[in-house]
Coordinates of C-alpha atoms and ligand atoms in Angstrom, one line a residue:
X272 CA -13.3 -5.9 -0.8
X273 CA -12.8 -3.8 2.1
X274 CA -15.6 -1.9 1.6
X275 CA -17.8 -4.5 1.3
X276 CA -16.1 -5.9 4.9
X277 CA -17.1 -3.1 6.4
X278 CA -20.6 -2.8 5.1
X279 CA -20.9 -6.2 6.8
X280 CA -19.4 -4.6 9.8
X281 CA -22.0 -1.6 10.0
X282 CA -25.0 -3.9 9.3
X283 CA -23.7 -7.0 11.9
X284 CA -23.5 -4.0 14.6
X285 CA -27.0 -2.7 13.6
X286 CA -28.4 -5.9 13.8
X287 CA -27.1 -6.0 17.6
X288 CA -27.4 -2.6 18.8
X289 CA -29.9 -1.1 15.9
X290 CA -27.9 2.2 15.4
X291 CA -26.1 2.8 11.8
X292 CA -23.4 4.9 10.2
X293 CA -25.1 6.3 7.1
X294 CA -22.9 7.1 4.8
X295 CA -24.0 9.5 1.3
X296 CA -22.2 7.0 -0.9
X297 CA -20.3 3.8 -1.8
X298 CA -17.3 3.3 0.8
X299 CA -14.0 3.3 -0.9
X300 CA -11.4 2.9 1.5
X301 CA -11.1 2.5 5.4
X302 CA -7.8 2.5 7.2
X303 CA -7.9 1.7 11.7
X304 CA -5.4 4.3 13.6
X305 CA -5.2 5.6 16.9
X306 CA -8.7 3.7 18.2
X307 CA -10.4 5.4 15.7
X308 CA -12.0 4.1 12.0
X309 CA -11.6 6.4 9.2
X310 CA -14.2 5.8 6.3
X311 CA -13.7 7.2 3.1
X312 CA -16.8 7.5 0.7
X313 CA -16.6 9.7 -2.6
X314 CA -17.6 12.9 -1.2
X315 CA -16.4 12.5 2.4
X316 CA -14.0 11.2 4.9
X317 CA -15.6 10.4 8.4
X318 CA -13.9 9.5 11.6
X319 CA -15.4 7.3 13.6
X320 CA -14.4 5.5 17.3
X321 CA -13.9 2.1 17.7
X322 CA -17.7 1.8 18.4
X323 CA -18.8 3.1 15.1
X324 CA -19.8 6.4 16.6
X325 CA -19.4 9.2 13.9
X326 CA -17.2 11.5 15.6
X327 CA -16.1 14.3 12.7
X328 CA -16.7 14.4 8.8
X329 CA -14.6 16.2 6.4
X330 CA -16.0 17.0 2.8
X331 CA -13.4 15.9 0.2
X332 CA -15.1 17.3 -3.0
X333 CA -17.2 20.3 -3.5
X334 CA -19.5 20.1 -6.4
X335 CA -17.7 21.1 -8.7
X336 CA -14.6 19.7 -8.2
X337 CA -12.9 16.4 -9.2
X338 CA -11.0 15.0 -6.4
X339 CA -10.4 11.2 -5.3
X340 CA -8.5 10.6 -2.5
X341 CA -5.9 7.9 -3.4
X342 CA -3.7 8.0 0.1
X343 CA -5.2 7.4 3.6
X344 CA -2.2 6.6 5.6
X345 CA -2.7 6.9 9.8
X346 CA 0.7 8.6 11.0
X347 CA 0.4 6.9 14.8
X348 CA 3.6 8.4 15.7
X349 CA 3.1 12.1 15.0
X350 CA -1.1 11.5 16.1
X351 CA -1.7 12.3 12.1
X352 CA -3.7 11.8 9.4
X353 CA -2.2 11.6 6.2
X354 CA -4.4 11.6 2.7
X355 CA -3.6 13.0 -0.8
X356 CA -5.8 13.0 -3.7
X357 CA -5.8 14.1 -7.1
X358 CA -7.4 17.6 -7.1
X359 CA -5.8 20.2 -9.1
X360 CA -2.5 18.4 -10.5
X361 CA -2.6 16.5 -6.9
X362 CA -2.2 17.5 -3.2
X363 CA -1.3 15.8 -0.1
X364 CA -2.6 16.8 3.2
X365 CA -2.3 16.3 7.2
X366 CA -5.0 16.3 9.4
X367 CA -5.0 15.8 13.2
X368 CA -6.2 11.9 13.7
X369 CA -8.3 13.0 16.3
X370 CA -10.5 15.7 14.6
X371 CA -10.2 15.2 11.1
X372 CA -11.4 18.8 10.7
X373 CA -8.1 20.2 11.4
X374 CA -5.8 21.0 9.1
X375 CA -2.2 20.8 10.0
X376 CA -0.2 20.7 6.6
X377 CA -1.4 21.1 3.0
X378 CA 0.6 21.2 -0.3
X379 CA -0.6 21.1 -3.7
X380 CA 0.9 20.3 -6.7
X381 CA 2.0 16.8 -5.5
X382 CA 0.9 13.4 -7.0
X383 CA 2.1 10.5 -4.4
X384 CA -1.0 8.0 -5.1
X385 CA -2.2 6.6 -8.3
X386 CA -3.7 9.1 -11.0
X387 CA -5.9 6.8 -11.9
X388 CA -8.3 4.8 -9.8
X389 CA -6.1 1.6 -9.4
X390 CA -5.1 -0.4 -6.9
X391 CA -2.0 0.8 -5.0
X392 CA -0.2 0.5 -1.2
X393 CA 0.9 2.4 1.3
X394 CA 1.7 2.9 4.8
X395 CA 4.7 4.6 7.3
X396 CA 7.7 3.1 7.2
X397 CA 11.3 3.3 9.0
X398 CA 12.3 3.5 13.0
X399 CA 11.5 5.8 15.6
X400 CA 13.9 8.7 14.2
X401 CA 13.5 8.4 10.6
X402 CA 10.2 7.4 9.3
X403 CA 8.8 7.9 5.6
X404 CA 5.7 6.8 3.7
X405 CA 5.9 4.5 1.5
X406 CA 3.8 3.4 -1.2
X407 CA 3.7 1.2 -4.4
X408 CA 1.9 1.7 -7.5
X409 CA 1.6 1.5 -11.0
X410 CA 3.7 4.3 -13.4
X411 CA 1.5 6.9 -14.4
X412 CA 4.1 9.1 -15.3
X413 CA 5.6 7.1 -18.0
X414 CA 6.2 8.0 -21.1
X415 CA 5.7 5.0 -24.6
X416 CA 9.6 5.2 -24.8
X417 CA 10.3 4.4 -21.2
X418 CA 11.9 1.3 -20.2
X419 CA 12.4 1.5 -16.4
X420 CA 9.1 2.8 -14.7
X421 CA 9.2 4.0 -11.0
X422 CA 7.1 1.3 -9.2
X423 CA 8.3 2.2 -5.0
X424 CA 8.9 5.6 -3.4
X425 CA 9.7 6.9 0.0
X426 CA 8.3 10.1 0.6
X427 CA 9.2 11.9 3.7
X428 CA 6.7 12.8 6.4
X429 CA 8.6 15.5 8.1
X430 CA 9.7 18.8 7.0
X431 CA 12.8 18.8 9.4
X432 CA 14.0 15.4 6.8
X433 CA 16.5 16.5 3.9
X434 CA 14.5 17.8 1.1
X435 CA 11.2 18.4 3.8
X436 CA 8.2 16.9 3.7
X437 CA 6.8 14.9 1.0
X438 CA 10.1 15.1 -1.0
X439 CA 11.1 11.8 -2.2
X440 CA 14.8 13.5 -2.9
X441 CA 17.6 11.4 -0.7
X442 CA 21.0 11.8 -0.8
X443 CA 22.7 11.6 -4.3
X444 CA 19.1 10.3 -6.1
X445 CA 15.6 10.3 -5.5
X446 CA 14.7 6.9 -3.4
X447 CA 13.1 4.6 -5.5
X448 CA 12.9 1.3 -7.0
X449 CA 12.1 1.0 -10.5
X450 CA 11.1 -2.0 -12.7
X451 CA 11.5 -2.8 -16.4
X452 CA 7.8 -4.3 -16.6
X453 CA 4.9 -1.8 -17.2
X454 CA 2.3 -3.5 -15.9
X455 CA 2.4 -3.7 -12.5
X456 CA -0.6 -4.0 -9.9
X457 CA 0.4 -3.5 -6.0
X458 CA -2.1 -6.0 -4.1
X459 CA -0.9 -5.4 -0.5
X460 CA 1.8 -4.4 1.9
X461 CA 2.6 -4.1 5.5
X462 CA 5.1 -3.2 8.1
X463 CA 6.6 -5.3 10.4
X464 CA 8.6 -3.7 13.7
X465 CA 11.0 -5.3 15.4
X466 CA 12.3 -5.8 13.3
X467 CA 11.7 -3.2 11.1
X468 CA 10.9 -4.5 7.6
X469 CA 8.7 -3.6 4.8
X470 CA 6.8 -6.5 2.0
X471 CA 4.9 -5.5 -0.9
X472 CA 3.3 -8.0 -2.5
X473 CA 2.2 -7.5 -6.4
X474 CA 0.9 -8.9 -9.7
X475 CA 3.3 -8.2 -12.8
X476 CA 2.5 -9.0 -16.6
X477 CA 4.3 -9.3 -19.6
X478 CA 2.9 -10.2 -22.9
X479 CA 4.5 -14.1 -22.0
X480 CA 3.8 -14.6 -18.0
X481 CA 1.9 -13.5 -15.3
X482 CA 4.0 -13.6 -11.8
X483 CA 3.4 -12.9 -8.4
X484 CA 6.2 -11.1 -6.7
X485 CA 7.0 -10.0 -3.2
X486 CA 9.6 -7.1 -2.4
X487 CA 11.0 -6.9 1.0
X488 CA 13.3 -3.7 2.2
X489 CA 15.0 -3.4 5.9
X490 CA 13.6 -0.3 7.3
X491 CA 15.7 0.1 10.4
X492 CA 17.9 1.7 8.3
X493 CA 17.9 5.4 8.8
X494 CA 18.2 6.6 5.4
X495 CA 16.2 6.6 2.4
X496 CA 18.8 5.6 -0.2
X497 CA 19.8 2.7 2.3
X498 CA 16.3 1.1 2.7
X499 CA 16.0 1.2 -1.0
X500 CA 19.3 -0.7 -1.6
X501 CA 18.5 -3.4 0.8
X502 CA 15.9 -4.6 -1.6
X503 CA 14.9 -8.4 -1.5
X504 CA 12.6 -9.8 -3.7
X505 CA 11.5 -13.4 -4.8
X506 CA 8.6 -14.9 -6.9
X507 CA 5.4 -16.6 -5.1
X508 CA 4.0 -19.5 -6.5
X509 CA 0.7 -21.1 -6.5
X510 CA 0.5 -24.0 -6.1
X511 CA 1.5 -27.7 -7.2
X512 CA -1.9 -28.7 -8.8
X513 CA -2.0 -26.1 -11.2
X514 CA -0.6 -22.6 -11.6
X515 CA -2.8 -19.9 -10.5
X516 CA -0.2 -16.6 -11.3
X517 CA -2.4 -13.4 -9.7
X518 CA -2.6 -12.5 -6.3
X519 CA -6.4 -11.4 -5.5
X520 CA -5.6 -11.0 -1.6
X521 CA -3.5 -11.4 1.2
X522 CA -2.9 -11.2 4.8
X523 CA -0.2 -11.2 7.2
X524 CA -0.9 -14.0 10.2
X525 CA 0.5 -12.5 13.8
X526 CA 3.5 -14.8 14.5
X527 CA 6.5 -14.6 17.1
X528 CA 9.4 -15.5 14.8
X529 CA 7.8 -15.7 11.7
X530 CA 5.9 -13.8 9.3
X531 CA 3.5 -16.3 8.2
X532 CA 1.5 -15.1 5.1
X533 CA -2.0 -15.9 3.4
X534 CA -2.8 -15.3 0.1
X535 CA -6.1 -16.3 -2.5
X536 CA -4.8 -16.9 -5.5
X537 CA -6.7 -17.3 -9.1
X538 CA -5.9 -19.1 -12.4
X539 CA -8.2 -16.2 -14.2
X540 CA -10.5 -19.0 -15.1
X541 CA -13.9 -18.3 -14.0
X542 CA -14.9 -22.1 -15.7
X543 CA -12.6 -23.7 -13.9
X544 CA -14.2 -24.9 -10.2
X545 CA -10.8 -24.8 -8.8
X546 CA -9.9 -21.3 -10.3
X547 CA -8.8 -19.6 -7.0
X548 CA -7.2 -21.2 -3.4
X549 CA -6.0 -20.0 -0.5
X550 CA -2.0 -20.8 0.6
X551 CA 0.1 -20.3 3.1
X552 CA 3.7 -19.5 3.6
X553 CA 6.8 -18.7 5.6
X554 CA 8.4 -15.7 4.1
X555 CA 10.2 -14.6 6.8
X556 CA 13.5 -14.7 5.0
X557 CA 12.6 -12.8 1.5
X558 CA 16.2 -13.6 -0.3
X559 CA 17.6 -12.8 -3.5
X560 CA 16.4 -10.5 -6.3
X561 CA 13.6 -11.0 -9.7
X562 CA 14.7 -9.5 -12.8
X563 CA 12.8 -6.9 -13.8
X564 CA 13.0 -5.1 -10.4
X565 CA 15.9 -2.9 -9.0
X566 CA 17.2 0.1 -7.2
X567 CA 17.4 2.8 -9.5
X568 CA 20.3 3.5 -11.2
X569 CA 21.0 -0.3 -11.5
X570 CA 22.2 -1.9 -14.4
X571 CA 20.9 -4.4 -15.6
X572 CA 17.8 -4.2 -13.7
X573 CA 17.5 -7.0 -11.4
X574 CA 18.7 -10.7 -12.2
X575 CA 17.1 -13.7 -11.5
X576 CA 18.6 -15.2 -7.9
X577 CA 16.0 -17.0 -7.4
X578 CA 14.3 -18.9 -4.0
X579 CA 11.4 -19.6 -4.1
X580 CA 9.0 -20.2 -0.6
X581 CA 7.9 -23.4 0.5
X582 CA 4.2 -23.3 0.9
X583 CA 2.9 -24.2 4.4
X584 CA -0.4 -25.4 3.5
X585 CA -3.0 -24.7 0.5
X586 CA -6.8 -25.8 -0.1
Ligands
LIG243 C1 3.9 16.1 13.1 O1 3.8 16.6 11.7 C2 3.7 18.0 11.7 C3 3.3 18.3 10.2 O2 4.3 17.8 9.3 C4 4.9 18.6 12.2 O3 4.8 20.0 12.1 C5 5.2 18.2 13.6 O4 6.4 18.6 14.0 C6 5.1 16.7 13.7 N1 5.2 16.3 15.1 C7 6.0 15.3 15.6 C8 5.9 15.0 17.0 O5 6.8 14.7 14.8
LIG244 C1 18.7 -4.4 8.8 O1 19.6 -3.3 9.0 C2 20.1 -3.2 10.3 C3 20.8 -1.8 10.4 O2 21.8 -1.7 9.4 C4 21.0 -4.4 10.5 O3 21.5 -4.3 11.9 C5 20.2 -5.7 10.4 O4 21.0 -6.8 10.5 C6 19.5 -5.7 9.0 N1 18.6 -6.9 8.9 C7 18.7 -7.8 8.0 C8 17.7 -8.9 8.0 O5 19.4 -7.7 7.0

């Protein structure tokens, strides 16, 4: 989807201008930081100014390695890149944001995004003195005899933070939350400031129901273990004509007060003319908790308090 946004980008801005980006291969990702565009095909990452002028490219795989970048987080704050991948039993890696050639952190052995090539979220979370990278995603760690899988983890982006960088160790536990479904598929997220508040937004399945969920955490709390406790989450529904249970897409709508939210929604029925629509909702008070999704530790895992959010509009 993104990719194929930008590929209308770079085409609209050679049809005004006639210069274009090439680029050896499909583009995967993008994320915006720091004026700059950072484009990530399977081979390379490219940085690139506002203006679509390649600036710096970095290879990501040499021939004969197998490497797929799963995290491309901008770090505004500490003028960083941040992007892991799954070379070699995983890495993570910080590169200066404004020349992506240069190397300012690398560890190996470290899996933070998905293992597999799956849909998953992050982004930096947190205040001005404590902030940590969040990110969402499917188990892949989990073994056929699991019940609770680890679905949200904070990692931290400092080494100065207890347990230095990339640790996801807080005080007492590691800071997660965990769920009790398996299948779980992280759509989209973003951070609000000012207040500073997290929302994931995901798809969950179970053999009887498909659900949309969103999870909300207060991040101007300065510890991990506190951010994962303030946990919020509540169910999204779509719409009164007919339920249509999996988020496709979403955005966040700029509002003063409010955090006004669009999502497409689809019944999974390609037949059906009115398959997928687009609603709108308030959910700037995410209250009460889903079973099924808890801090770890907790027992049971989440019950049902449910609200559910008053759609604005839908068509
Ligand atoms: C930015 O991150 C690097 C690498 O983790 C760290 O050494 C440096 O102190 C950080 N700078 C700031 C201003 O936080
Ligand atoms: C979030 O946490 C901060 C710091 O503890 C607190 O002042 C604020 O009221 C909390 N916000 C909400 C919406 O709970």
């Amino acid at each position: 989807m993104r990719g194929y946004l930008l590929g209308t980008l770079l085409l609209l801005k050679y049809c005004i201008s006639g210069e274009m980006v090439n680029f050896d291969s499909d583009i995967k990702d993008f994320v915006v930081g720091n004026s700059k565009l950072f484009v990530l095909t399977d081979h390379r990452l490219h940085q690139l100014s506002h203006n679509l002028y390649e600036e710096n490219r970095k290879d990501i795989t040499k021939a004969s390695e197998h490497n797929r970048v799963n995290i491309l987080v901008p770090f505004g704050a500490n003028s960083t890149l941040i992007t892991c991948g799954t070379f070699n039993n995983g890495y993570c890696e910080v590169l200066d944001i404004n020349d992506i050639t240069k190397s300012i952190y690398y560890e190996s052995d470290l899996l933070i995004g998905p293992r597999q090539d799956e849909k998953s979220v992050a982004f930096i979370t947190g205040t001005s003195s404590s902030r940590y990278l969040l990110v969402g995603k499917k188990d892949d760690d989990a073994n056929p005899q699991d019940t609770r899988y680890s679905v949200v983890s904070l990692w931290n982006t400092l080494d100065s933070q207890f347990g230095g960088i990339f640790s996801r160790i807080a005080e007492g536990s590691d800071a997660m939350i965990q769920s009790t479904v398996r299948d779980v598929e992280f759509v989209d997220g973003f951070q609000r400031d000012s207040p500073s508040e997290s929302y994931l937004f995901l798809n969950t399945k179970t053999d009887s129901e498909r659900k949309v969920l969103v999870l909300w955490m207060n991040s101007s709390k300065g510890r991990k273990t506190e951010i994962i406790k303030s946990l919020q989450a509540s169910r999204i529904r779509c719409c009164s004509d007919k339920a249509r249970p999996v988020l496709v897409a979403s955005t966040v709508i700029p509002s003063v007060n409010r955090v006004i939210w669009a999502g497409v929604f689809s019944a999974q029925n390609q037949q059906d003319p009115e398959n997928s629509a687009l609603a709108l909702y308030d959910i700037s008070h995410v209250k009460g908790r889903v079973k099924g999704f808890c801090v770890i530790g907790e027992k049971p895992c989440g019950s049902e308090v449910g609200y559910y959010f008053v759609i604005l509009s839908y068509g």
